[in-house]
PDB file of C-alpha atoms in Angstrom:
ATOM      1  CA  UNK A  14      85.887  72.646 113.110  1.00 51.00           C
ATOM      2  CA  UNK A  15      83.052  74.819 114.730  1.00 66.00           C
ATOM      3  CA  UNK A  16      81.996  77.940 112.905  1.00 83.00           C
ATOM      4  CA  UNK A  17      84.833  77.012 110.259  1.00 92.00           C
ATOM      5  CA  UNK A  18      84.315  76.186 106.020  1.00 94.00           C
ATOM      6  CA  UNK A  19      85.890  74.314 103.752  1.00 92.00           C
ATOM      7  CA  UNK A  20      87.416  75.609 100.689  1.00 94.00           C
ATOM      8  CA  UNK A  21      84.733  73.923  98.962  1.00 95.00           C
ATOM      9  CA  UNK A  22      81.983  75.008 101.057  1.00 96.00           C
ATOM     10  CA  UNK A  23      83.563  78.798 100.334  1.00 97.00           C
ATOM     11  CA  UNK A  24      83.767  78.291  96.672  1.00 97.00           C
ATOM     12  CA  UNK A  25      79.782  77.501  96.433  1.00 97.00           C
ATOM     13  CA  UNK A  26      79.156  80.403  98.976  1.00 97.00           C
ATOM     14  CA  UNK A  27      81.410  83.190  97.434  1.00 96.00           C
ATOM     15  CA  UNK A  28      80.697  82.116  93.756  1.00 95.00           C
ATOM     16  CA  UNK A  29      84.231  81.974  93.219  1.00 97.00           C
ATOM     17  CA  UNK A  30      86.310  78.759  91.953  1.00 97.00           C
ATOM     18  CA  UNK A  31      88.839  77.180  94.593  1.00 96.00           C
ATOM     19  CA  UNK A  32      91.557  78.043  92.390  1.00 97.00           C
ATOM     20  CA  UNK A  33      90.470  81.857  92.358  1.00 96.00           C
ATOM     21  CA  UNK A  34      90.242  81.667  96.712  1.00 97.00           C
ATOM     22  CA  UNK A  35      93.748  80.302  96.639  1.00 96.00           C
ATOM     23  CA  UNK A  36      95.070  82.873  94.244  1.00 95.00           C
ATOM     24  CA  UNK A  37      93.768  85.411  96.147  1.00 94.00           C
ATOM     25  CA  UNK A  38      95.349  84.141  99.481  1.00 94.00           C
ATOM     26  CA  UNK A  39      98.794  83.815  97.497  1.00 93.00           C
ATOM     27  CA  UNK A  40      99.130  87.184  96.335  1.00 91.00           C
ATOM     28  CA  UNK A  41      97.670  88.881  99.683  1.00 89.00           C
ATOM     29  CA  UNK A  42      94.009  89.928  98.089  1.00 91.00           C
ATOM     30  CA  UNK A  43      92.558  87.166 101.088  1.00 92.00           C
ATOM     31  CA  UNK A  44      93.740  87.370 104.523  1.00 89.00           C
ATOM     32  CA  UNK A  45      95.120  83.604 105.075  1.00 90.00           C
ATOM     33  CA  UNK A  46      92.978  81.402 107.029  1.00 93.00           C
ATOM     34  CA  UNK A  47      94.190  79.618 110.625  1.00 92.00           C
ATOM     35  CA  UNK A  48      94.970  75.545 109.219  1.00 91.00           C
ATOM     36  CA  UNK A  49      94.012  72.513 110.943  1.00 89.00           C
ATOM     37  CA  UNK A  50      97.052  70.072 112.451  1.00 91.00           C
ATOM     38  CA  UNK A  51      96.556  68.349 108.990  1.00 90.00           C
ATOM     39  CA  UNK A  52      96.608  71.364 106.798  1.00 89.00           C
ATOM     40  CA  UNK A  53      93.468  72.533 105.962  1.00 90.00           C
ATOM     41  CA  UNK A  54      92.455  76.175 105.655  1.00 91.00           C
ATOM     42  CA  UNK A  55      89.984  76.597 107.914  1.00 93.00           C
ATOM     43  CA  UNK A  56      87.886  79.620 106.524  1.00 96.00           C
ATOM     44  CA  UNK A  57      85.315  82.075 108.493  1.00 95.00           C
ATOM     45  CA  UNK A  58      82.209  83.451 107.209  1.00 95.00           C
ATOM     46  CA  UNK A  59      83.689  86.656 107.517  1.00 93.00           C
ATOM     47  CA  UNK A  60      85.928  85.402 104.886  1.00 95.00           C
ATOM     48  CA  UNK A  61      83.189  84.553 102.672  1.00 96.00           C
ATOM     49  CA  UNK A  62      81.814  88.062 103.123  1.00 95.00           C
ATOM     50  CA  UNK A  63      84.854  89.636 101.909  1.00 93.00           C
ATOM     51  CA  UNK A  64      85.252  87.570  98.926  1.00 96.00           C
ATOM     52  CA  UNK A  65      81.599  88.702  98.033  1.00 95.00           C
ATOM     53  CA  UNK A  66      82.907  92.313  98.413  1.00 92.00           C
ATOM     54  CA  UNK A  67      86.031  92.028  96.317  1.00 93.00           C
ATOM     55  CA  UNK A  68      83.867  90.473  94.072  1.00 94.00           C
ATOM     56  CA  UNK A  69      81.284  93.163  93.431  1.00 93.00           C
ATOM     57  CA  UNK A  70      84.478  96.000  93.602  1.00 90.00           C
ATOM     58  CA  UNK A  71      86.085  94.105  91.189  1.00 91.00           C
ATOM     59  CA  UNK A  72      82.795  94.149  89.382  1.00 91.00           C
ATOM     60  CA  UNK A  73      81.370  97.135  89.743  1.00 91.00           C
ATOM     61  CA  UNK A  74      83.885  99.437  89.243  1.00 89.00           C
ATOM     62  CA  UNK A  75      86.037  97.145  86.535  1.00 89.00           C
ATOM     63  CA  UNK A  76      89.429  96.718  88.521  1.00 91.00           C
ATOM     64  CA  UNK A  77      92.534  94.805  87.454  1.00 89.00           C
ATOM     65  CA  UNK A  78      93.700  92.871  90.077  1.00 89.00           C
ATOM     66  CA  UNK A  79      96.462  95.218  90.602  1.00 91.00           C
ATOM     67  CA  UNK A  80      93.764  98.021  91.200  1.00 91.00           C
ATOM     68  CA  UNK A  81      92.030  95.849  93.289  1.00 92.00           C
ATOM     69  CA  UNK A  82      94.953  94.850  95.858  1.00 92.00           C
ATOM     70  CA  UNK A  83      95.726  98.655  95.759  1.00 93.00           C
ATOM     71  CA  UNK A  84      91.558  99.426  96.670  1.00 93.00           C
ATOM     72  CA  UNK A  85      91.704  96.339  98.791  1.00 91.00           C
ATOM     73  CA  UNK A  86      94.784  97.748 100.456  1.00 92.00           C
ATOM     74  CA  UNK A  87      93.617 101.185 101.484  1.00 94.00           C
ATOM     75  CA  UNK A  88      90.156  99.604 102.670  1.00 91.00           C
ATOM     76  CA  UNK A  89      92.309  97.555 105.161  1.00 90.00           C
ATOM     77  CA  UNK A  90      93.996 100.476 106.276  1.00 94.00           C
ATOM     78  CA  UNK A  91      90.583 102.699 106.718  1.00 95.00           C
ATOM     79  CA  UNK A  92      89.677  99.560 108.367  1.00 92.00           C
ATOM     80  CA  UNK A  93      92.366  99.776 110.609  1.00 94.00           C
ATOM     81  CA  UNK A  94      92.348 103.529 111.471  1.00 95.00           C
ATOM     82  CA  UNK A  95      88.899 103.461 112.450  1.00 94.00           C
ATOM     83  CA  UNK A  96      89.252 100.776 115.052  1.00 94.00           C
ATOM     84  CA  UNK A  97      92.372 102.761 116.331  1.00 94.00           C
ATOM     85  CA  UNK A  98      90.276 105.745 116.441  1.00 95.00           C
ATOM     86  CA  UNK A  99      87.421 104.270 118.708  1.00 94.00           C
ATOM     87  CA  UNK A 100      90.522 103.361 121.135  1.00 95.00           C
ATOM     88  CA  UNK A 101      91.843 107.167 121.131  1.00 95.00           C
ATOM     89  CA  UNK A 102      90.426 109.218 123.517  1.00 95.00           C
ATOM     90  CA  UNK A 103      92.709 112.153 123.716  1.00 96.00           C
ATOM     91  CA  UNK A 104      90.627 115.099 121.578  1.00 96.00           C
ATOM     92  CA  UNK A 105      94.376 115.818 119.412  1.00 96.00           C
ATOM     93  CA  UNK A 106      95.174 112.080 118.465  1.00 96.00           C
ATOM     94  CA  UNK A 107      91.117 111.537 117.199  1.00 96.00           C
ATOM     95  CA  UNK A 108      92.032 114.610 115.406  1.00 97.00           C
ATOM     96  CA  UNK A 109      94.699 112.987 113.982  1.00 96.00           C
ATOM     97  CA  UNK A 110      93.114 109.702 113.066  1.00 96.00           C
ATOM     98  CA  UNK A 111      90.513 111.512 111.078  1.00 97.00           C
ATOM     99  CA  UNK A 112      92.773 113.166 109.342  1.00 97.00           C
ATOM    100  CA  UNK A 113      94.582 109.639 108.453  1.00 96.00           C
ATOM    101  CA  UNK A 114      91.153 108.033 107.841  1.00 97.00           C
ATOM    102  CA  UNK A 115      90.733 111.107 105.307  1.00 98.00           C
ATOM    103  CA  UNK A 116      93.339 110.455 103.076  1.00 97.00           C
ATOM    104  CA  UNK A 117      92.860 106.967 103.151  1.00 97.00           C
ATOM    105  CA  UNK A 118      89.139 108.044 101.784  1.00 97.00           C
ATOM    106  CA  UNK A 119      90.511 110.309  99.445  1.00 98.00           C
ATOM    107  CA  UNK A 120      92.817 107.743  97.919  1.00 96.00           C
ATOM    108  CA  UNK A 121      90.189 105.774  97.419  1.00 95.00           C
ATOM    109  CA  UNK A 122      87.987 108.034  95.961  1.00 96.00           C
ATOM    110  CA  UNK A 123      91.268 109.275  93.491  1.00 96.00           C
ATOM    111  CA  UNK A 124      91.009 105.721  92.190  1.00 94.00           C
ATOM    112  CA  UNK A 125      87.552 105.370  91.283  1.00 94.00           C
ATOM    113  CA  UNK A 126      87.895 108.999  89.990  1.00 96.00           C
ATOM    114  CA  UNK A 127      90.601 108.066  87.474  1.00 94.00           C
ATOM    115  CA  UNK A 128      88.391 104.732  86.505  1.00 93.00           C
ATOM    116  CA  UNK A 129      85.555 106.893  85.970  1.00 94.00           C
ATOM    117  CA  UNK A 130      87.371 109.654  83.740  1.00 96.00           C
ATOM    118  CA  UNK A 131      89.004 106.073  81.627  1.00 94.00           C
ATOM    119  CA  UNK A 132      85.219 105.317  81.111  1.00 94.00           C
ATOM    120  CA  UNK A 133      83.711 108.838  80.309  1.00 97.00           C
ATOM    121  CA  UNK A 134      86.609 108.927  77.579  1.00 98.00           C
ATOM    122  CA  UNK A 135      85.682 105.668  75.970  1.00 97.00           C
ATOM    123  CA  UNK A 136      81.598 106.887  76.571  1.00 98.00           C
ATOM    124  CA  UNK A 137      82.581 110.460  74.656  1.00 98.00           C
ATOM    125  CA  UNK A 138      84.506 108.659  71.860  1.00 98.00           C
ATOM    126  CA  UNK A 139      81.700 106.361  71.054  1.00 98.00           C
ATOM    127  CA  UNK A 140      79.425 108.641  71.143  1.00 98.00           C
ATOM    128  CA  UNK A 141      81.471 110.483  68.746  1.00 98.00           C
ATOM    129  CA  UNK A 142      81.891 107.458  66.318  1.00 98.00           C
ATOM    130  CA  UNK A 143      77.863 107.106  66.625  1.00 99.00           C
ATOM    131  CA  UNK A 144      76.885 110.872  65.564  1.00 98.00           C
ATOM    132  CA  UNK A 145      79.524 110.342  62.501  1.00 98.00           C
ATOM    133  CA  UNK A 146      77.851 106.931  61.752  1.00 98.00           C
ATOM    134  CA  UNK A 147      74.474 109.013  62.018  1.00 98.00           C
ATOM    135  CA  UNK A 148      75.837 111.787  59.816  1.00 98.00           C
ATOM    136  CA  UNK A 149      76.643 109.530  57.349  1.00 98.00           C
ATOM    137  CA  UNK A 150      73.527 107.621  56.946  1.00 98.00           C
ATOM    138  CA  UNK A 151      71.819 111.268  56.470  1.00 97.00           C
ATOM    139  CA  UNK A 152      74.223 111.927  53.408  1.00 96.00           C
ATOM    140  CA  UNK A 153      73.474 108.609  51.950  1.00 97.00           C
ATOM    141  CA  UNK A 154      69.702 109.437  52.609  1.00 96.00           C
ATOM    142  CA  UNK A 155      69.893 112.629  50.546  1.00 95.00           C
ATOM    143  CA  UNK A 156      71.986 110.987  47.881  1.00 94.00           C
ATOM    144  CA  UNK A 157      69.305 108.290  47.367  1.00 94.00           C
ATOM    145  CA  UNK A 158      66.172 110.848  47.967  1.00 94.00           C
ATOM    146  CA  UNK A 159      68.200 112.927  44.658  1.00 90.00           C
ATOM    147  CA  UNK A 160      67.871 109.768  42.335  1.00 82.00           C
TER     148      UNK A 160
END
């Protein structure tokens, strides 16, 4: 078990529960671990490191989970290109991995785009609801400065 965790030892690590580790491996968030003969998932620190990152995405930038497999998704293929692309040395198939790795970045960038226009709309109507609540406390203000 060299250089392997335990669940548990991932839990305290990652911050997350067990339950939250395994639900993640179910629904493909978390790459599975390699098992022992007897069963046991035998986790990696790299693991660990990229529970900690869907952790602060998820955070951060206020995914659902379905946002976050989707964000999670396209990292994994960015991931992907960019190894392929170190491999490529014809000049015309780089070319063409950086184009892929592109709109892989521009996907990504399309979702946290569309998260920040869902927050600047909730930002503009409070705002809104403030200056009216503002507005109002002025009329009251006159009303009692007239008595």
């Amino acid at each position: 078990m060299d250089g392997h965790l335990k669940i548990d030892d991932v839990a305290k690590q990652s911050g997350l529960s067990k339950r939250t580790i395994r639900y993640y491996e179910e629904i493909g968030l978390l790459p599975s671990p390699p098992r022992s003969k007897g069963g046991t998932r035998l986790y990696t620190q790299e693991h660990v490191e990229f529970l900690k990152k869907i952790t602060i995405t998820k955070e951060v930038l206020g995914f659902s989970l379905q946002e976050l497999q989707r964000f999670i998704s396209l990292q994994n293929a960015f991931e992907s290109q960019r190894v392929d692309y170190r491999q490529v040395v014809d000049p015309r198939e780089r070319k063409e991995k950086l184009i892929e790795i592109i709109e892989i970045l521009d996907d990504q960038l399309e979702i946290i785009e569309e998260k920040i226009r869902k927050i600047l709309s909730v930002q503009t109507e409070l705002v809104s609801l403030r200056e009216r609540a503002r507005a109002r406390i002025e009329k009251i203000d006159e009303e009692l400065s007239k008595r």
